[in-house]
Amino acid sequence: MSYNKKNVTQVDVKGKKVLLRCDFNVPQDKATGAITDDKRIRAALPTIQYLLDNGAAVIACSHLGKPKGEWKESLTLAPVAVRLSELLGKPVTFCKDIIGEDAHAKAAAVKPGEIILLENLRFDKREEKNDPEFAKELADMADLYVSDAFGTVHRAHASTAGVAAYLPAVSGFLIGKELDIMGKALEDPARPFVAILGGAKVSDKIAVIENLLTKVDKIIIGGGMAYTFAKAQGYEVGKSLLEADKVDFAKEMIERAKANGVEFLLPVDTVVGKEFAADTEAKTVAIDAIPADWMGLDIGEKTIALYENAIAGAGTVVWNGPMGVFEFDRFAEGTRAVARAVAASGAVSIVGGGDSAAAVEQLGFADKITHISTGGGASLEFLEGKQLPGVVCLQDA
Ligand code: ADP
Ligand code: MG
């Protein structure tokens, strides 16, 4: 997959009607429907502002939640239009439908420098089915398609990929940045290139491990998946997370790393707890001495020192998956120490994955990371080296 895609700054937008796919999938209060975090709306502002400032008429669209093709009042984008209007300091005209009469009339009337927002795309089941007629109707309202919803580029839906069959398609600033930074890391990284992989399960990360093994100089393993690797090394892991059916895969990865000349670092000690709980009794033991009725919930001090050393001097760091159960303060130290080491390394650093991004933010290192990928599932598929329909459909630069 080429990462070198045309950006909105490389085309003429003046006087054009632009169909802009945003990610306005914001969290809402269950009872009141109020938007509880408007980060995603704020993240969309640079592309919107650029289009408005440069004489485009913007037809914004997004999905919200999982209405599954049904009209659901609780998932209307109307509150997003209100919030977006406040943030932009100008009116945002909300359409009561997606490709219906109201949307068509408002899309026909929207002028350069103005913005309208269509209703929740997923109210129509044809969106997720990537129905060509639905895509064409969306496309017919505009002259240009700008894609800026990175969180959905791994989905082949009408608004994320289908419309590109009918309109010239380019990236907005958010997707542009993801492609620049993550694409460069995977294609032409500053070395040494270090991958840090953790999180819950090996099975979630198989394709990520396999892809990165062909690209990096070092792989650092932590989190719940480390215990399947410990088992592969012949150690008992007590009550730790273990995927017995992935032990052979873990062995194979250790072998493949050796064959590829990739340094493969595994924990030498671990913080164990009695129960999976914030206030459980905890102690540090060597990786080959996990007691039968305890579970590994974080990497230990010696492992931290080893990993800090491996991260120092890195040129590029890609990090997916926390080193331990960071949600419990007692088991957050491994993730904190690794975040500190990444921040101090001076490397181009990329954090991908929903919980990893949350961990880095919660622990206070977000502003010291070069790029925190905004798409959970999408950034994982990116690291897997997969073809992403929402990227493939964009024009090459
Ligand atoms: P991401 O969303 O960044 O891809 P994952 O979903 O794979 O990351 O994993 C995150 C989860 O892994 C966190 O909720 C964390 O508590 C859990 N985790 C980390 N270490 C362990 C461990 N040793 N045992 C059980 N769960 C763990
Ligand atoms: Mg997760």
GROMACS .gro file of C-alpha atoms and ligand atoms in nm:
model
  425
    1MET     CA    1   0.000   0.000   0.000
    2SER     CA    2   0.137   0.340  -0.094
    3TYR     CA    3   0.139   0.589   0.193
    4ASN     CA    4   0.217   0.877  -0.041
    5LYS     CA    5  -0.131   1.018  -0.100
    6LYS     CA    6  -0.252   1.352  -0.226
    7ASN     CA    7  -0.343   1.597   0.050
    8VAL     CA    8  -0.612   1.865   0.050
    9THR     CA    9  -0.338   2.131   0.020
   10GLN     CA   10  -0.234   1.982  -0.317
   11VAL     CA   11  -0.565   2.040  -0.493
   12ASP     CA   12  -0.769   2.348  -0.578
   13VAL     CA   13  -1.065   2.375  -0.340
   14LYS     CA   14  -1.179   2.726  -0.427
   15GLY     CA   15  -1.546   2.737  -0.524
   16LYS     CA   16  -1.573   2.358  -0.483
   17LYS     CA   17  -1.831   2.169  -0.285
   18VAL     CA   18  -1.638   1.932  -0.065
   19LEU     CA   19  -1.777   1.614   0.086
   20LEU     CA   20  -1.571   1.589   0.406
   21ARG     CA   21  -1.577   1.257   0.594
   22CYS     CA   22  -1.507   1.339   0.958
   23ASP     CA   23  -1.488   1.125   1.269
   24PHE     CA   24  -1.752   1.279   1.492
   25ASN     CA   25  -1.806   0.952   1.677
   26VAL     CA   26  -1.799   1.127   2.017
   27PRO     CA   27  -1.877   0.973   2.356
   28GLN     CA   28  -2.214   1.080   2.498
   29ASP     CA   29  -2.378   1.076   2.837
   30LYS     CA   30  -2.621   0.782   2.831
   31ALA     CA   31  -2.894   0.964   3.016
   32THR     CA   32  -2.882   1.313   2.865
   33GLY     CA   33  -2.709   1.254   2.531
   34ALA     CA   34  -2.467   1.538   2.610
   35ILE     CA   35  -2.124   1.514   2.446
   36THR     CA   36  -1.882   1.413   2.724
   37ASP     CA   37  -1.558   1.463   2.526
   38ASP     CA   38  -1.532   1.683   2.215
   39LYS     CA   39  -1.171   1.591   2.133
   40ARG     CA   40  -1.269   1.437   1.799
   41ILE     CA   41  -1.464   1.747   1.695
   42ARG     CA   42  -1.167   1.965   1.787
   43ALA     CA   43  -0.936   1.735   1.592
   44ALA     CA   44  -1.143   1.794   1.278
   45LEU     CA   45  -1.116   2.175   1.299
   46PRO     CA   46  -0.787   2.229   1.107
   47THR     CA   47  -0.916   2.062   0.790
   48ILE     CA   48  -1.257   2.228   0.815
   49GLN     CA   49  -1.105   2.570   0.878
   50TYR     CA   50  -0.860   2.524   0.590
   51LEU     CA   51  -1.145   2.440   0.351
   52LEU     CA   52  -1.360   2.732   0.466
   53ASP     CA   53  -1.070   2.978   0.453
   54ASN     CA   54  -0.983   2.866   0.102
   55GLY     CA   55  -1.326   2.921  -0.047
   56ALA     CA   56  -1.473   2.571  -0.031
   57ALA     CA   57  -1.834   2.493   0.065
   58VAL     CA   58  -1.820   2.206   0.312
   59ILE     CA   59  -2.064   1.916   0.330
   60ALA     CA   60  -1.947   1.735   0.643
   61CYS     CA   61  -2.054   1.381   0.729
   62SER     CA   62  -1.982   1.120   0.995
   63HIS     CA   63  -2.118   0.818   1.173
   64LEU     CA   64  -2.206   0.814   1.543
   65GLY     CA   65  -2.235   0.495   1.744
   66LYS     CA   66  -2.392   0.178   1.612
   67PRO     CA   67  -2.748   0.247   1.493
   68LYS     CA   68  -2.718  -0.051   1.253
   69GLY     CA   69  -2.912   0.106   0.971
   70GLU     CA   70  -3.201   0.220   1.192
   71TRP     CA   71  -3.310   0.576   1.264
   72LYS     CA   72  -3.225   0.629   1.632
   73GLU     CA   73  -3.302   0.962   1.793
   74SER     CA   74  -3.034   0.908   2.062
   75LEU     CA   75  -2.765   0.889   1.791
   76THR     CA   76  -2.852   1.199   1.591
   77LEU     CA   77  -2.559   1.422   1.497
   78ALA     CA   78  -2.762   1.733   1.585
   79PRO     CA   79  -2.568   1.798   1.912
   80VAL     CA   80  -2.243   1.767   1.717
   81ALA     CA   81  -2.359   2.042   1.479
   82VAL     CA   82  -2.420   2.268   1.781
   83ARG     CA   83  -2.080   2.197   1.935
   84LEU     CA   84  -1.900   2.230   1.601
   85SER     CA   85  -2.068   2.563   1.545
   86GLU     CA   86  -1.950   2.688   1.887
   87LEU     CA   87  -1.593   2.577   1.814
   88LEU     CA   88  -1.585   2.728   1.464
   89GLY     CA   89  -1.760   3.046   1.571
   90LYS     CA   90  -1.995   3.025   1.272
   91PRO     CA   91  -2.326   2.858   1.186
   92VAL     CA   92  -2.328   2.488   1.099
   93THR     CA   93  -2.646   2.402   0.912
   94PHE     CA   94  -2.773   2.061   1.018
   95CYS     CA   95  -2.954   1.837   0.769
   96LYS     CA   96  -3.239   1.621   0.891
   97ASP     CA   97  -3.141   1.339   0.656
   98ILE     CA   98  -2.838   1.198   0.472
   99ILE     CA   99  -2.920   1.189   0.102
  100GLY     CA  100  -3.286   1.292   0.133
  101GLU     CA  101  -3.470   1.608   0.035
  102ASP     CA  102  -3.339   1.820   0.320
  103ALA     CA  103  -2.974   1.726   0.258
  104HIS     CA  104  -3.008   1.780  -0.117
  105ALA     CA  105  -3.164   2.123  -0.073
  106LYS     CA  106  -2.904   2.235   0.181
  107ALA     CA  107  -2.614   2.090  -0.019
  108ALA     CA  108  -2.740   2.275  -0.328
  109ALA     CA  109  -2.759   2.601  -0.134
  110VAL     CA  110  -2.433   2.590   0.064
  111LYS     CA  111  -2.193   2.871  -0.041
  112PRO     CA  112  -1.812   2.901  -0.028
  113GLY     CA  113  -1.703   2.957   0.332
  114GLU     CA  114  -2.016   2.785   0.467
  115ILE     CA  115  -2.064   2.441   0.621
  116ILE     CA  116  -2.349   2.195   0.651
  117LEU     CA  117  -2.355   1.861   0.838
  118LEU     CA  118  -2.546   1.555   0.718
  119GLU     CA  119  -2.733   1.327   0.960
  120ASN     CA  120  -2.564   1.011   1.098
  121LEU     CA  121  -2.448   0.807   0.796
  122ARG     CA  122  -2.513   0.477   0.969
  123PHE     CA  123  -2.885   0.554   0.996
  124ASP     CA  124  -2.886   0.414   0.643
  125LYS     CA  125  -2.783   0.051   0.621
  126ARG     CA  126  -2.635   0.108   0.278
  127GLU     CA  127  -2.346   0.303   0.437
  128GLU     CA  128  -2.179   0.003   0.601
  129LYS     CA  129  -2.264  -0.219   0.301
  130ASN     CA  130  -2.071   0.020   0.078
  131ASP     CA  131  -2.373   0.033  -0.151
  132PRO     CA  132  -2.265   0.197  -0.481
  133GLU     CA  133  -2.594   0.382  -0.531
  134PHE     CA  134  -2.580   0.530  -0.183
  135ALA     CA  135  -2.215   0.627  -0.240
  136LYS     CA  136  -2.304   0.788  -0.572
  137GLU     CA  137  -2.587   0.989  -0.416
  138LEU     CA  138  -2.348   1.118  -0.150
  139ALA     CA  139  -2.088   1.197  -0.414
  140ASP     CA  140  -2.338   1.374  -0.640
  141MET     CA  141  -2.377   1.653  -0.384
  142ALA     CA  142  -2.008   1.748  -0.412
  143ASP     CA  143  -1.714   1.814  -0.649
  144LEU     CA  144  -1.437   1.679  -0.428
  145TYR     CA  145  -1.404   1.419  -0.151
  146VAL     CA  146  -1.177   1.484   0.146
  147SER     CA  147  -1.128   1.197   0.387
  148ASP     CA  148  -1.027   1.285   0.741
  149ALA     CA  149  -1.172   1.006   0.956
  150PHE     CA  150  -0.867   0.793   1.029
  151GLY     CA  151  -1.060   0.580   1.279
  152THR     CA  152  -1.261   0.427   0.996
  153VAL     CA  153  -1.004   0.390   0.714
  154HIS     CA  154  -0.988   0.016   0.775
  155ARG     CA  155  -1.357  -0.009   0.683
  156ALA     CA  156  -1.479  -0.024   0.323
  157HIS     CA  157  -1.797   0.179   0.372
  158ALA     CA  158  -1.975   0.410   0.128
  159SER     CA  159  -1.847   0.730   0.293
  160THR     CA  160  -1.496   0.601   0.369
  161ALA     CA  161  -1.413   0.438   0.036
  162GLY     CA  162  -1.714   0.399  -0.197
  163VAL     CA  163  -1.754   0.769  -0.279
  164ALA     CA  164  -1.400   0.780  -0.418
  165ALA     CA  165  -1.528   0.595  -0.725
  166TYR     CA  166  -1.727   0.907  -0.818
  167LEU     CA  167  -1.516   1.198  -0.694
  168PRO     CA  168  -1.150   1.300  -0.686
  169ALA     CA  169  -1.036   1.184  -0.340
  170VAL     CA  170  -0.767   1.334  -0.116
  171SER     CA  171  -0.671   1.324   0.252
  172GLY     CA  172  -0.737   1.589   0.512
  173PHE     CA  173  -0.478   1.693   0.772
  174LEU     CA  174  -0.554   1.414   1.021
  175ILE     CA  175  -0.514   1.128   0.778
  176GLY     CA  176  -0.227   1.312   0.612
  177LYS     CA  177  -0.037   1.317   0.940
  178GLU     CA  178  -0.108   0.950   1.011
  179LEU     CA  179   0.021   0.857   0.665
  180ASP     CA  180   0.329   1.078   0.688
  181ILE     CA  181   0.445   0.958   1.028
  182MET     CA  182   0.334   0.596   1.038
  183GLY     CA  183   0.400   0.542   0.669
  184LYS     CA  184   0.755   0.674   0.705
  185ALA     CA  185   0.817   0.459   1.013
  186LEU     CA  186   0.715   0.147   0.823
  187GLU     CA  187   0.887   0.232   0.495
  188ASP     CA  188   1.195   0.433   0.579
  189PRO     CA  189   1.245   0.451   0.958
  190ALA     CA  190   1.525   0.632   1.142
  191ARG     CA  191   1.721   0.351   1.308
  192PRO     CA  192   1.750   0.180   1.543
  193PHE     CA  193   1.381   0.102   1.503
  194VAL     CA  194   1.233  -0.034   1.825
  195ALA     CA  195   0.886  -0.189   1.857
  196ILE     CA  196   0.731  -0.213   2.201
  197LEU     CA  197   0.444  -0.461   2.212
  198GLY     CA  198   0.224  -0.535   2.508
  199GLY     CA  199  -0.141  -0.527   2.596
  200ALA     CA  200  -0.368  -0.812   2.673
  201LYS     CA  201  -0.339  -1.092   2.425
  202VAL     CA  202  -0.096  -1.240   2.175
  203SER     CA  203  -0.388  -1.341   1.957
  204ASP     CA  204  -0.490  -0.975   1.904
  205LYS     CA  205  -0.141  -0.884   1.787
  206ILE     CA  206  -0.025  -1.178   1.576
  207ALA     CA  207  -0.025  -0.987   1.247
  208VAL     CA  208   0.138  -0.682   1.411
  209ILE     CA  209   0.422  -0.894   1.552
  210GLU     CA  210   0.474  -1.073   1.221
  211ASN     CA  211   0.481  -0.752   1.018
  212LEU     CA  212   0.708  -0.561   1.256
  213LEU     CA  213   0.951  -0.856   1.277
  214THR     CA  214   1.042  -0.785   0.915
  215LYS     CA  215   1.105  -0.415   0.979
  216VAL     CA  216   1.250  -0.343   1.322
  217ASP     CA  217   1.587  -0.382   1.494
  218LYS     CA  218   1.447  -0.466   1.837
  219ILE     CA  219   1.119  -0.595   1.977
  220ILE     CA  220   1.031  -0.542   2.340
  221ILE     CA  221   0.753  -0.757   2.485
  222GLY     CA  222   0.543  -0.677   2.791
  223GLY     CA  223   0.184  -0.685   2.914
  224GLY     CA  224  -0.039  -0.990   2.933
  225MET     CA  225   0.109  -1.140   2.618
  226ALA     CA  226   0.450  -1.170   2.786
  227TYR     CA  227   0.335  -1.475   2.985
  228THR     CA  228   0.260  -1.677   2.673
  229PHE     CA  229   0.617  -1.598   2.569
  230ALA     CA  230   0.742  -1.696   2.917
  231LYS     CA  231   0.565  -2.029   2.876
  232ALA     CA  232   0.731  -2.064   2.536
  233GLN     CA  233   1.066  -2.024   2.714
  234GLY     CA  234   0.969  -2.314   2.939
  235TYR     CA  235   0.858  -2.124   3.251
  236GLU     CA  236   0.544  -2.174   3.457
  237VAL     CA  237   0.324  -1.864   3.472
  238GLY     CA  238   0.082  -1.938   3.757
  239LYS     CA  239  -0.252  -1.761   3.715
  240SER     CA  240  -0.114  -1.511   3.461
  241LEU     CA  241  -0.289  -1.452   3.132
  242LEU     CA  242  -0.189  -1.746   2.912
  243GLU     CA  243  -0.298  -1.842   2.564
  244ALA     CA  244  -0.196  -2.206   2.555
  245ASP     CA  245  -0.277  -2.233   2.184
  246LYS     CA  246  -0.036  -1.947   2.105
  247VAL     CA  247   0.272  -2.089   2.279
  248ASP     CA  248   0.399  -2.244   1.957
  249PHE     CA  249   0.346  -1.916   1.774
  250ALA     CA  250   0.547  -1.741   2.048
  251LYS     CA  251   0.830  -1.993   2.007
  252GLU     CA  252   0.826  -1.939   1.634
  253MET     CA  253   0.848  -1.561   1.676
  254ILE     CA  254   1.150  -1.595   1.904
  255GLU     CA  255   1.314  -1.816   1.639
  256ARG     CA  256   1.219  -1.587   1.352
  257ALA     CA  257   1.362  -1.287   1.535
  258LYS     CA  258   1.691  -1.471   1.573
  259ALA     CA  259   1.692  -1.561   1.204
  260ASN     CA  260   1.617  -1.199   1.106
  261GLY     CA  261   1.882  -1.056   1.338
  262VAL     CA  262   1.613  -0.880   1.543
  263GLU     CA  263   1.687  -0.843   1.913
  264PHE     CA  264   1.388  -0.991   2.099
  265LEU     CA  265   1.356  -0.872   2.458
  266LEU     CA  266   1.137  -1.055   2.708
  267PRO     CA  267   1.073  -0.982   3.076
  268VAL     CA  268   1.328  -1.121   3.323
  269ASP     CA  269   1.111  -1.038   3.623
  270THR     CA  270   0.748  -0.952   3.689
  271VAL     CA  271   0.525  -0.790   3.948
  272VAL     CA  272   0.270  -1.049   4.052
  273GLY     CA  273  -0.058  -1.004   4.236
  274LYS     CA  274  -0.285  -1.245   4.421
  275GLU     CA  275  -0.598  -1.132   4.242
  276PHE     CA  276  -0.689  -0.915   3.943
  277ALA     CA  277  -0.772  -0.615   4.161
  278ALA     CA  278  -0.638  -0.266   4.236
  279ASP     CA  279  -0.568  -0.338   4.603
  280THR     CA  280  -0.441  -0.694   4.577
  281GLU     CA  281  -0.122  -0.803   4.753
  282ALA     CA  282   0.178  -0.759   4.518
  283LYS     CA  283   0.545  -0.858   4.496
  284THR     CA  284   0.820  -0.886   4.236
  285VAL     CA  285   0.957  -1.225   4.132
  286ALA     CA  286   1.194  -1.358   3.866
  287ILE     CA  287   1.018  -1.466   3.547
  288ASP     CA  288   1.108  -1.831   3.617
  289ALA     CA  289   0.970  -1.814   3.970
  290ILE     CA  290   0.604  -1.711   3.934
  291PRO     CA  291   0.418  -1.885   4.220
  292ALA     CA  292   0.135  -2.114   4.108
  293ASP     CA  293  -0.144  -1.908   4.271
  294TRP     CA  294  -0.021  -1.561   4.167
  295MET     CA  295  -0.061  -1.371   3.840
  296GLY     CA  296   0.179  -1.144   3.652
  297LEU     CA  297   0.032  -0.795   3.623
  298ASP     CA  298   0.334  -0.577   3.535
  299ILE     CA  299   0.698  -0.600   3.429
  300GLY     CA  300   0.952  -0.594   3.715
  301GLU     CA  301   1.235  -0.350   3.800
  302LYS     CA  302   1.512  -0.546   3.629
  303THR     CA  303   1.302  -0.570   3.314
  304ILE     CA  304   1.234  -0.196   3.331
  305ALA     CA  305   1.610  -0.128   3.346
  306LEU     CA  306   1.669  -0.363   3.052
  307TYR     CA  307   1.396  -0.200   2.845
  308GLU     CA  308   1.503   0.157   2.932
  309ASN     CA  309   1.844   0.067   2.803
  310ALA     CA  310   1.705  -0.078   2.481
  311ILE     CA  311   1.490   0.229   2.415
  312ALA     CA  312   1.762   0.489   2.483
  313GLY     CA  313   1.915   0.598   2.153
  314ALA     CA  314   1.632   0.465   1.936
  315GLY     CA  315   1.566   0.647   1.610
  316THR     CA  316   1.206   0.532   1.579
  317VAL     CA  317   0.976   0.377   1.838
  318VAL     CA  318   0.641   0.218   1.761
  319TRP     CA  319   0.446   0.126   2.073
  320ASN     CA  320   0.131  -0.077   2.096
  321GLY     CA  321   0.004  -0.227   2.419
  322PRO     CA  322   0.065  -0.131   2.783
  323MET     CA  323   0.336  -0.316   2.981
  324GLY     CA  324   0.099  -0.406   3.263
  325VAL     CA  325  -0.244  -0.343   3.407
  326PHE     CA  326  -0.185   0.034   3.411
  327GLU     CA  327  -0.547   0.095   3.516
  328PHE     CA  328  -0.437  -0.020   3.866
  329ASP     CA  329  -0.179   0.219   4.008
  330ARG     CA  330   0.016  -0.062   4.172
  331PHE     CA  331   0.077  -0.219   3.830
  332ALA     CA  332   0.129   0.099   3.626
  333GLU     CA  333   0.501   0.144   3.692
  334GLY     CA  334   0.623  -0.062   3.394
  335THR     CA  335   0.409   0.134   3.149
  336ARG     CA  336   0.508   0.463   3.317
  337ALA     CA  337   0.881   0.383   3.302
  338VAL     CA  338   0.863   0.277   2.939
  339ALA     CA  339   0.667   0.594   2.851
  340ARG     CA  340   0.932   0.801   3.028
  341ALA     CA  341   1.210   0.620   2.839
  342VAL     CA  342   1.034   0.672   2.505
  343ALA     CA  343   0.984   1.042   2.583
  344ALA     CA  344   1.352   1.080   2.681
  345SER     CA  345   1.490   0.886   2.382
  346GLY     CA  346   1.445   1.167   2.131
  347ALA     CA  347   1.316   0.908   1.885
  348VAL     CA  348   1.028   0.963   1.646
  349SER     CA  349   0.767   0.795   1.865
  350ILE     CA  350   0.434   0.655   1.759
  351VAL     CA  351   0.173   0.515   1.993
  352GLY     CA  352  -0.108   0.314   1.837
  353GLY     CA  353  -0.402   0.131   1.994
  354GLY     CA  354  -0.692   0.258   2.202
  355ASP     CA  355  -0.572   0.148   2.546
  356SER     CA  356  -0.211   0.242   2.472
  357ALA     CA  357  -0.318   0.595   2.379
  358ALA     CA  358  -0.529   0.612   2.696
  359ALA     CA  359  -0.234   0.490   2.907
  360VAL     CA  360   0.006   0.747   2.768
  361GLU     CA  361  -0.249   1.021   2.826
  362GLN     CA  362  -0.345   0.906   3.175
  363LEU     CA  363   0.020   0.882   3.281
  364GLY     CA  364   0.093   1.232   3.150
  365PHE     CA  365   0.328   1.162   2.858
  366ALA     CA  366   0.100   1.248   2.567
  367ASP     CA  367   0.274   1.576   2.479
  368LYS     CA  368   0.613   1.404   2.464
  369ILE     CA  369   0.510   1.152   2.202
  370THR     CA  370   0.558   1.248   1.836
  371HIS     CA  371   0.230   1.095   1.726
  372ILE     CA  372  -0.055   0.928   1.907
  373SER     CA  373  -0.261   0.757   1.643
  374THR     CA  374  -0.627   0.851   1.670
  375GLY     CA  375  -0.767   0.525   1.532
  376GLY     CA  376  -0.771   0.219   1.758
  377GLY     CA  377  -0.852  -0.061   1.514
  378ALA     CA  378  -0.728   0.139   1.217
  379SER     CA  379  -0.383   0.198   1.365
  380LEU     CA  380  -0.346  -0.171   1.447
  381GLU     CA  381  -0.431  -0.266   1.089
  382PHE     CA  382  -0.185  -0.002   0.973
  383LEU     CA  383   0.090  -0.164   1.184
  384GLU     CA  384  -0.011  -0.502   1.043
  385GLY     CA  385   0.082  -0.364   0.702
  386LYS     CA  386  -0.270  -0.424   0.573
  387GLN     CA  387  -0.435  -0.256   0.275
  388LEU     CA  388  -0.668   0.004   0.425
  389PRO     CA  389  -0.966   0.069   0.193
  390GLY     CA  390  -0.996   0.431   0.309
  391VAL     CA  391  -0.632   0.495   0.218
  392VAL     CA  392  -0.610   0.287  -0.099
  393CYS     CA  393  -0.902   0.485  -0.249
  394LEU     CA  394  -0.718   0.820  -0.224
  395GLN     CA  395  -0.530   0.966  -0.521
  396ASP     CA  396  -0.155   0.908  -0.521
  397ALA     CA  397   0.053   1.223  -0.472
  398ADP     P1  398  -0.445  -0.153   2.277
  398ADP     O1  399  -0.589  -0.115   2.296
  398ADP     O2  400  -0.353  -0.038   2.298
  398ADP     O3  401  -0.420  -0.225   2.148
  398ADP     P2  402  -0.480  -0.394   2.430
  398ADP     O4  403  -0.627  -0.379   2.417
  398ADP     O5  404  -0.414  -0.505   2.358
  398ADP     O6  405  -0.407  -0.256   2.395
  398ADP     O7  406  -0.442  -0.417   2.582
  398ADP     C1  407  -0.472  -0.328   2.685
  398ADP     C2  408  -0.511  -0.400   2.808
  398ADP     O8  409  -0.416  -0.498   2.845
  398ADP     C3  410  -0.521  -0.306   2.926
  398ADP     O9  411  -0.655  -0.296   2.966
  398ADP     C4  412  -0.435  -0.372   3.034
  398ADP    O10  413  -0.493  -0.372   3.161
  398ADP     C5  414  -0.422  -0.514   2.982
  398ADP     N1  415  -0.301  -0.580   3.037
  398ADP     C6  416  -0.176  -0.535   3.035
  398ADP     N2  417  -0.093  -0.618   3.102
  398ADP     C7  418  -0.171  -0.719   3.149
  398ADP     C8  419  -0.144  -0.835   3.228
  398ADP     N3  420  -0.022  -0.864   3.271
  398ADP     N4  421  -0.249  -0.915   3.259
  398ADP     C9  422  -0.373  -0.886   3.214
  398ADP     N5  423  -0.405  -0.778   3.139
  398ADP    C10  424  -0.304  -0.695   3.108
  399MG      MG  425  -0.761  -0.232   2.346
   0.00000   0.00000   0.00000
